[in-house]
mmCIF file with all atom_site columns, C-alpha atoms in Angstrom:
data_model
loop_
_atom_site.group_PDB
_atom_site.id
_atom_site.type_symbol
_atom_site.label_atom_id
_atom_site.label_alt_id
_atom_site.label_comp_id
_atom_site.label_asym_id
_atom_site.label_entity_id
_atom_site.label_seq_id
_atom_site.pdbx_PDB_ins_code
_atom_site.Cartn_x
_atom_site.Cartn_y
_atom_site.Cartn_z
_atom_site.occupancy
_atom_site.B_iso_or_equiv
_atom_site.pdbx_formal_charge
_atom_site.auth_seq_id
_atom_site.auth_comp_id
_atom_site.auth_asym_id
_atom_site.auth_atom_id
_atom_site.pdbx_PDB_model_num
ATOM 1   C CA . UNK A 1 1   ? 305.415 315.965 130.401 1.00 50.00 ? 1   UNK A CA 1
ATOM 2   C CA . UNK A 1 2   ? 307.446 312.812 131.101 1.00 51.00 ? 2   UNK A CA 1
ATOM 3   C CA . UNK A 1 3   ? 310.779 313.762 129.494 1.00 61.00 ? 3   UNK A CA 1
ATOM 4   C CA . UNK A 1 4   ? 314.338 314.671 130.450 1.00 59.00 ? 4   UNK A CA 1
ATOM 5   C CA . UNK A 1 5   ? 313.404 318.262 131.287 1.00 63.00 ? 5   UNK A CA 1
ATOM 6   C CA . UNK A 1 6   ? 315.242 318.606 134.627 1.00 64.00 ? 6   UNK A CA 1
ATOM 7   C CA . UNK A 1 7   ? 318.317 320.812 134.799 1.00 70.00 ? 7   UNK A CA 1
ATOM 8   C CA . UNK A 1 8   ? 321.722 319.292 135.544 1.00 74.00 ? 8   UNK A CA 1
ATOM 9   C CA . UNK A 1 9   ? 321.910 318.667 139.311 1.00 76.00 ? 9   UNK A CA 1
ATOM 10  C CA . UNK A 1 10  ? 318.096 318.814 139.806 1.00 79.00 ? 10  UNK A CA 1
ATOM 11  C CA . UNK A 1 11  ? 315.763 315.961 140.708 1.00 80.00 ? 11  UNK A CA 1
ATOM 12  C CA . UNK A 1 12  ? 312.085 316.558 139.987 1.00 78.00 ? 12  UNK A CA 1
ATOM 13  C CA . UNK A 1 13  ? 309.039 314.575 141.104 1.00 81.00 ? 13  UNK A CA 1
ATOM 14  C CA . UNK A 1 14  ? 306.036 315.476 138.966 1.00 80.00 ? 14  UNK A CA 1
ATOM 15  C CA . UNK A 1 15  ? 302.364 315.431 139.990 1.00 82.00 ? 15  UNK A CA 1
ATOM 16  C CA . UNK A 1 16  ? 301.949 312.286 137.814 1.00 82.00 ? 16  UNK A CA 1
ATOM 17  C CA . UNK A 1 17  ? 304.513 310.498 140.000 1.00 82.00 ? 17  UNK A CA 1
ATOM 18  C CA . UNK A 1 18  ? 307.363 310.586 137.487 1.00 81.00 ? 18  UNK A CA 1
ATOM 19  C CA . UNK A 1 19  ? 310.867 311.143 138.815 1.00 84.00 ? 19  UNK A CA 1
ATOM 20  C CA . UNK A 1 20  ? 313.389 312.829 136.566 1.00 79.00 ? 20  UNK A CA 1
ATOM 21  C CA . UNK A 1 21  ? 316.856 314.198 136.585 1.00 82.00 ? 21  UNK A CA 1
ATOM 22  C CA . UNK A 1 22  ? 319.070 315.520 133.800 1.00 78.00 ? 22  UNK A CA 1
ATOM 23  C CA . UNK A 1 23  ? 319.809 312.017 132.377 1.00 79.00 ? 23  UNK A CA 1
ATOM 24  C CA . UNK A 1 24  ? 317.281 309.767 134.114 1.00 81.00 ? 24  UNK A CA 1
ATOM 25  C CA . UNK A 1 25  ? 313.495 309.366 133.898 1.00 82.00 ? 25  UNK A CA 1
ATOM 26  C CA . UNK A 1 26  ? 311.272 307.003 135.864 1.00 84.00 ? 26  UNK A CA 1
ATOM 27  C CA . UNK A 1 27  ? 307.651 307.263 134.755 1.00 85.00 ? 27  UNK A CA 1
ATOM 28  C CA . UNK A 1 28  ? 304.713 306.641 137.081 1.00 84.00 ? 28  UNK A CA 1
ATOM 29  C CA . UNK A 1 29  ? 303.891 303.413 135.171 1.00 86.00 ? 29  UNK A CA 1
ATOM 30  C CA . UNK A 1 30  ? 307.377 302.007 135.926 1.00 83.00 ? 30  UNK A CA 1
ATOM 31  C CA . UNK A 1 31  ? 308.995 302.620 132.531 1.00 84.00 ? 31  UNK A CA 1
ATOM 32  C CA . UNK A 1 32  ? 312.483 304.061 132.855 1.00 82.00 ? 32  UNK A CA 1
ATOM 33  C CA . UNK A 1 33  ? 314.819 305.838 130.444 1.00 82.00 ? 33  UNK A CA 1
ATOM 34  C CA . UNK A 1 34  ? 318.505 306.605 130.827 1.00 81.00 ? 34  UNK A CA 1
ATOM 35  C CA . UNK A 1 35  ? 320.998 308.671 128.874 1.00 82.00 ? 35  UNK A CA 1
ATOM 36  C CA . UNK A 1 36  ? 324.453 307.110 129.132 1.00 80.00 ? 36  UNK A CA 1
ATOM 37  C CA . UNK A 1 37  ? 325.775 303.699 130.135 1.00 81.00 ? 37  UNK A CA 1
ATOM 38  C CA . UNK A 1 38  ? 324.099 301.274 132.530 1.00 80.00 ? 38  UNK A CA 1
ATOM 39  C CA . UNK A 1 39  ? 326.355 299.164 134.744 1.00 81.00 ? 39  UNK A CA 1
ATOM 40  C CA . UNK A 1 40  ? 325.320 296.487 137.235 1.00 81.00 ? 40  UNK A CA 1
ATOM 41  C CA . UNK A 1 41  ? 326.990 293.607 139.056 1.00 84.00 ? 41  UNK A CA 1
ATOM 42  C CA . UNK A 1 42  ? 323.864 291.422 138.743 1.00 86.00 ? 42  UNK A CA 1
ATOM 43  C CA . UNK A 1 43  ? 320.290 291.763 137.621 1.00 81.00 ? 43  UNK A CA 1
ATOM 44  C CA . UNK A 1 44  ? 317.376 290.351 135.706 1.00 81.00 ? 44  UNK A CA 1
ATOM 45  C CA . UNK A 1 45  ? 315.581 291.901 132.780 1.00 79.00 ? 45  UNK A CA 1
ATOM 46  C CA . UNK A 1 46  ? 312.125 290.576 132.014 1.00 79.00 ? 46  UNK A CA 1
ATOM 47  C CA . UNK A 1 47  ? 310.500 290.279 128.578 1.00 85.00 ? 47  UNK A CA 1
ATOM 48  C CA . UNK A 1 48  ? 313.155 291.399 126.048 1.00 89.00 ? 48  UNK A CA 1
ATOM 49  C CA . UNK A 1 49  ? 316.388 293.200 125.219 1.00 90.00 ? 49  UNK A CA 1
ATOM 50  C CA . UNK A 1 50  ? 316.978 295.061 121.961 1.00 90.00 ? 50  UNK A CA 1
ATOM 51  C CA . UNK A 1 51  ? 320.167 296.818 120.946 1.00 91.00 ? 51  UNK A CA 1
ATOM 52  C CA . UNK A 1 52  ? 320.121 298.692 117.629 1.00 91.00 ? 52  UNK A CA 1
ATOM 53  C CA . UNK A 1 53  ? 317.397 298.686 115.013 1.00 90.00 ? 53  UNK A CA 1
ATOM 54  C CA . UNK A 1 54  ? 316.485 297.468 111.526 1.00 89.00 ? 54  UNK A CA 1
ATOM 55  C CA . UNK A 1 55  ? 319.103 295.154 109.988 1.00 91.00 ? 55  UNK A CA 1
ATOM 56  C CA . UNK A 1 56  ? 321.701 296.159 112.623 1.00 93.00 ? 56  UNK A CA 1
ATOM 57  C CA . UNK A 1 57  ? 319.960 294.783 115.689 1.00 94.00 ? 57  UNK A CA 1
ATOM 58  C CA . UNK A 1 58  ? 320.549 292.243 118.471 1.00 95.00 ? 58  UNK A CA 1
ATOM 59  C CA . UNK A 1 59  ? 317.426 290.985 120.243 1.00 94.00 ? 59  UNK A CA 1
ATOM 60  C CA . UNK A 1 60  ? 316.769 288.522 123.040 1.00 95.00 ? 60  UNK A CA 1
ATOM 61  C CA . UNK A 1 61  ? 313.280 287.547 124.129 1.00 93.00 ? 61  UNK A CA 1
ATOM 62  C CA . UNK A 1 62  ? 311.259 284.459 125.044 1.00 92.00 ? 62  UNK A CA 1
ATOM 63  C CA . UNK A 1 63  ? 311.586 283.241 121.417 1.00 93.00 ? 63  UNK A CA 1
ATOM 64  C CA . UNK A 1 64  ? 315.410 283.188 121.562 1.00 96.00 ? 64  UNK A CA 1
ATOM 65  C CA . UNK A 1 65  ? 318.309 285.389 120.520 1.00 97.00 ? 65  UNK A CA 1
ATOM 66  C CA . UNK A 1 66  ? 318.562 286.849 117.028 1.00 96.00 ? 66  UNK A CA 1
ATOM 67  C CA . UNK A 1 67  ? 320.583 289.247 114.897 1.00 96.00 ? 67  UNK A CA 1
ATOM 68  C CA . UNK A 1 68  ? 320.049 291.016 111.604 1.00 94.00 ? 68  UNK A CA 1
ATOM 69  C CA . UNK A 1 69  ? 316.295 291.634 111.697 1.00 94.00 ? 69  UNK A CA 1
ATOM 70  C CA . UNK A 1 70  ? 313.825 292.927 114.290 1.00 93.00 ? 70  UNK A CA 1
ATOM 71  C CA . UNK A 1 71  ? 311.621 289.846 113.662 1.00 93.00 ? 71  UNK A CA 1
ATOM 72  C CA . UNK A 1 72  ? 312.839 286.439 114.917 1.00 95.00 ? 72  UNK A CA 1
ATOM 73  C CA . UNK A 1 73  ? 311.593 284.496 111.874 1.00 94.00 ? 73  UNK A CA 1
ATOM 74  C CA . UNK A 1 74  ? 313.305 286.880 109.410 1.00 94.00 ? 74  UNK A CA 1
ATOM 75  C CA . UNK A 1 75  ? 316.640 287.205 111.252 1.00 94.00 ? 75  UNK A CA 1
ATOM 76  C CA . UNK A 1 76  ? 319.737 285.952 109.439 1.00 92.00 ? 76  UNK A CA 1
ATOM 77  C CA . UNK A 1 77  ? 321.016 284.426 112.707 1.00 94.00 ? 77  UNK A CA 1
ATOM 78  C CA . UNK A 1 78  ? 318.914 282.979 115.514 1.00 96.00 ? 78  UNK A CA 1
ATOM 79  C CA . UNK A 1 79  ? 318.974 280.440 118.326 1.00 97.00 ? 79  UNK A CA 1
ATOM 80  C CA . UNK A 1 80  ? 315.817 279.196 120.043 1.00 97.00 ? 80  UNK A CA 1
ATOM 81  C CA . UNK A 1 81  ? 315.727 278.424 123.783 1.00 96.00 ? 81  UNK A CA 1
ATOM 82  C CA . UNK A 1 82  ? 315.791 274.724 122.735 1.00 96.00 ? 82  UNK A CA 1
ATOM 83  C CA . UNK A 1 83  ? 319.110 275.294 120.930 1.00 95.00 ? 83  UNK A CA 1
ATOM 84  C CA . UNK A 1 84  ? 317.906 275.236 117.312 1.00 95.00 ? 84  UNK A CA 1
ATOM 85  C CA . UNK A 1 85  ? 320.401 277.352 115.346 1.00 93.00 ? 85  UNK A CA 1
ATOM 86  C CA . UNK A 1 86  ? 319.759 279.204 112.083 1.00 92.00 ? 86  UNK A CA 1
ATOM 87  C CA . UNK A 1 87  ? 322.596 280.929 110.238 1.00 90.00 ? 87  UNK A CA 1
ATOM 88  C CA . UNK A 1 88  ? 322.640 281.967 106.572 1.00 85.00 ? 88  UNK A CA 1
ATOM 89  C CA . UNK A 1 89  ? 326.411 281.453 106.365 1.00 88.00 ? 89  UNK A CA 1
ATOM 90  C CA . UNK A 1 90  ? 329.448 280.856 108.530 1.00 91.00 ? 90  UNK A CA 1
ATOM 91  C CA . UNK A 1 91  ? 332.304 278.559 109.460 1.00 92.00 ? 91  UNK A CA 1
ATOM 92  C CA . UNK A 1 92  ? 332.367 275.937 112.205 1.00 90.00 ? 92  UNK A CA 1
ATOM 93  C CA . UNK A 1 93  ? 335.655 274.145 112.799 1.00 91.00 ? 93  UNK A CA 1
ATOM 94  C CA . UNK A 1 94  ? 336.820 274.661 109.211 1.00 90.00 ? 94  UNK A CA 1
ATOM 95  C CA . UNK A 1 95  ? 333.534 273.544 107.644 1.00 94.00 ? 95  UNK A CA 1
ATOM 96  C CA . UNK A 1 96  ? 331.910 276.377 105.706 1.00 94.00 ? 96  UNK A CA 1
ATOM 97  C CA . UNK A 1 97  ? 328.164 276.963 105.624 1.00 92.00 ? 97  UNK A CA 1
ATOM 98  C CA . UNK A 1 98  ? 326.646 278.611 102.581 1.00 90.00 ? 98  UNK A CA 1
ATOM 99  C CA . UNK A 1 99  ? 323.110 278.993 101.315 1.00 88.00 ? 99  UNK A CA 1
ATOM 100 C CA . UNK A 1 100 ? 321.965 275.405 100.752 1.00 92.00 ? 100 UNK A CA 1
ATOM 101 C CA . UNK A 1 101 ? 325.450 273.855 101.055 1.00 94.00 ? 101 UNK A CA 1
ATOM 102 C CA . UNK A 1 102 ? 328.306 272.898 103.322 1.00 95.00 ? 102 UNK A CA 1
ATOM 103 C CA . UNK A 1 103 ? 331.901 272.561 102.144 1.00 96.00 ? 103 UNK A CA 1
ATOM 104 C CA . UNK A 1 104 ? 335.530 272.372 103.221 1.00 95.00 ? 104 UNK A CA 1
ATOM 105 C CA . UNK A 1 105 ? 338.341 273.906 101.235 1.00 93.00 ? 105 UNK A CA 1
ATOM 106 C CA . UNK A 1 106 ? 338.763 277.174 99.390  1.00 93.00 ? 106 UNK A CA 1
ATOM 107 C CA . UNK A 1 107 ? 335.991 276.647 96.835  1.00 93.00 ? 107 UNK A CA 1
ATOM 108 C CA . UNK A 1 108 ? 332.228 276.513 97.282  1.00 92.00 ? 108 UNK A CA 1
ATOM 109 C CA . UNK A 1 109 ? 331.741 275.076 93.772  1.00 94.00 ? 109 UNK A CA 1
ATOM 110 C CA . UNK A 1 110 ? 330.592 271.479 93.218  1.00 94.00 ? 110 UNK A CA 1
ATOM 111 C CA . UNK A 1 111 ? 333.243 269.397 91.427  1.00 91.00 ? 111 UNK A CA 1
ATOM 112 C CA . UNK A 1 112 ? 336.049 271.909 91.993  1.00 93.00 ? 112 UNK A CA 1
ATOM 113 C CA . UNK A 1 113 ? 339.425 270.468 93.086  1.00 94.00 ? 113 UNK A CA 1
ATOM 114 C CA . UNK A 1 114 ? 339.552 273.060 95.888  1.00 94.00 ? 114 UNK A CA 1
ATOM 115 C CA . UNK A 1 115 ? 336.196 271.963 97.316  1.00 94.00 ? 115 UNK A CA 1
ATOM 116 C CA . UNK A 1 116 ? 337.757 269.157 99.372  1.00 95.00 ? 116 UNK A CA 1
ATOM 117 C CA . UNK A 1 117 ? 334.314 268.200 100.731 1.00 96.00 ? 117 UNK A CA 1
ATOM 118 C CA . UNK A 1 118 ? 330.993 269.417 99.290  1.00 96.00 ? 118 UNK A CA 1
ATOM 119 C CA . UNK A 1 119 ? 327.310 268.599 99.915  1.00 96.00 ? 119 UNK A CA 1
ATOM 120 C CA . UNK A 1 120 ? 324.247 270.622 98.968  1.00 96.00 ? 120 UNK A CA 1
ATOM 121 C CA . UNK A 1 121 ? 320.482 270.648 99.295  1.00 96.00 ? 121 UNK A CA 1
ATOM 122 C CA . UNK A 1 122 ? 319.856 269.401 95.729  1.00 95.00 ? 122 UNK A CA 1
ATOM 123 C CA . UNK A 1 123 ? 321.657 266.095 96.348  1.00 95.00 ? 123 UNK A CA 1
ATOM 124 C CA . UNK A 1 124 ? 325.119 266.831 95.005  1.00 96.00 ? 124 UNK A CA 1
ATOM 125 C CA . UNK A 1 125 ? 328.103 265.442 96.897  1.00 96.00 ? 125 UNK A CA 1
ATOM 126 C CA . UNK A 1 126 ? 331.780 265.663 96.095  1.00 96.00 ? 126 UNK A CA 1
ATOM 127 C CA . UNK A 1 127 ? 335.334 265.150 97.278  1.00 96.00 ? 127 UNK A CA 1
ATOM 128 C CA . UNK A 1 128 ? 337.313 267.695 95.271  1.00 94.00 ? 128 UNK A CA 1
ATOM 129 C CA . UNK A 1 129 ? 337.475 266.740 91.592  1.00 93.00 ? 129 UNK A CA 1
ATOM 130 C CA . UNK A 1 130 ? 338.118 263.050 92.407  1.00 95.00 ? 130 UNK A CA 1
ATOM 131 C CA . UNK A 1 131 ? 334.641 261.814 93.403  1.00 95.00 ? 131 UNK A CA 1
ATOM 132 C CA . UNK A 1 132 ? 331.279 263.366 92.674  1.00 95.00 ? 132 UNK A CA 1
ATOM 133 C CA . UNK A 1 133 ? 327.610 262.447 92.826  1.00 96.00 ? 133 UNK A CA 1
ATOM 134 C CA . UNK A 1 134 ? 325.331 264.874 90.984  1.00 94.00 ? 134 UNK A CA 1
ATOM 135 C CA . UNK A 1 135 ? 322.103 263.188 92.036  1.00 92.00 ? 135 UNK A CA 1
ATOM 136 C CA . UNK A 1 136 ? 322.102 260.872 89.009  1.00 94.00 ? 136 UNK A CA 1
ATOM 137 C CA . UNK A 1 137 ? 325.635 259.700 88.252  1.00 94.00 ? 137 UNK A CA 1
ATOM 138 C CA . UNK A 1 138 ? 328.666 258.790 90.346  1.00 94.00 ? 138 UNK A CA 1
ATOM 139 C CA . UNK A 1 139 ? 331.992 259.877 88.858  1.00 94.00 ? 139 UNK A CA 1
ATOM 140 C CA . UNK A 1 140 ? 335.400 258.755 90.075  1.00 94.00 ? 140 UNK A CA 1
ATOM 141 C CA . UNK A 1 141 ? 338.531 260.389 88.681  1.00 94.00 ? 141 UNK A CA 1
ATOM 142 C CA . UNK A 1 142 ? 341.492 258.159 89.588  1.00 91.00 ? 142 UNK A CA 1
ATOM 143 C CA . UNK A 1 143 ? 342.063 254.522 90.438  1.00 90.00 ? 143 UNK A CA 1
ATOM 144 C CA . UNK A 1 144 ? 339.726 252.408 92.565  1.00 86.00 ? 144 UNK A CA 1
ATOM 145 C CA . UNK A 1 145 ? 341.079 249.755 94.899  1.00 85.00 ? 145 UNK A CA 1
ATOM 146 C CA . UNK A 1 146 ? 338.796 247.135 96.394  1.00 80.00 ? 146 UNK A CA 1
ATOM 147 C CA . UNK A 1 147 ? 339.956 244.341 98.692  1.00 83.00 ? 147 UNK A CA 1
ATOM 148 C CA . UNK A 1 148 ? 336.790 242.374 98.037  1.00 79.00 ? 148 UNK A CA 1
ATOM 149 C CA . UNK A 1 149 ? 333.672 242.970 96.030  1.00 72.00 ? 149 UNK A CA 1
ATOM 150 C CA . UNK A 1 150 ? 330.491 241.219 95.000  1.00 75.00 ? 150 UNK A CA 1
ATOM 151 C CA . UNK A 1 151 ? 329.072 242.597 91.762  1.00 65.00 ? 151 UNK A CA 1
ATOM 152 C CA . UNK A 1 152 ? 325.523 241.825 90.736  1.00 54.00 ? 152 UNK A CA 1
#
């Protein structure tokens, strides 16, 4: 059989063409298996790389790189070869990303004084508790200064 059946220190070539040692197997079809670390100064892997499994996986293939799911479309984080990024949450330069919203500050709640900047996917926008747009009404809490205005 094509397994790691060689004794420590032995190298075996089977009648099928497989080469095996205690922690190395090269099958006749070209598939290889190793026990232990792989180290190389350079190299190219074709097709794909997968480290881990299930929800604790990193994958890279022709579709892109992705983490958190074995399927690209279902992964919580992914980047296509064209650079399209998908992340379910995170922080970029102090701007927080949440499900359906981006915000700056210590609160992810619309209209909260600690949400210094807030915008979401249902049309709400706010600057702390001083200015808010809920999709229907604009509210300003504080004074308004205008150097010129034309009111219709």
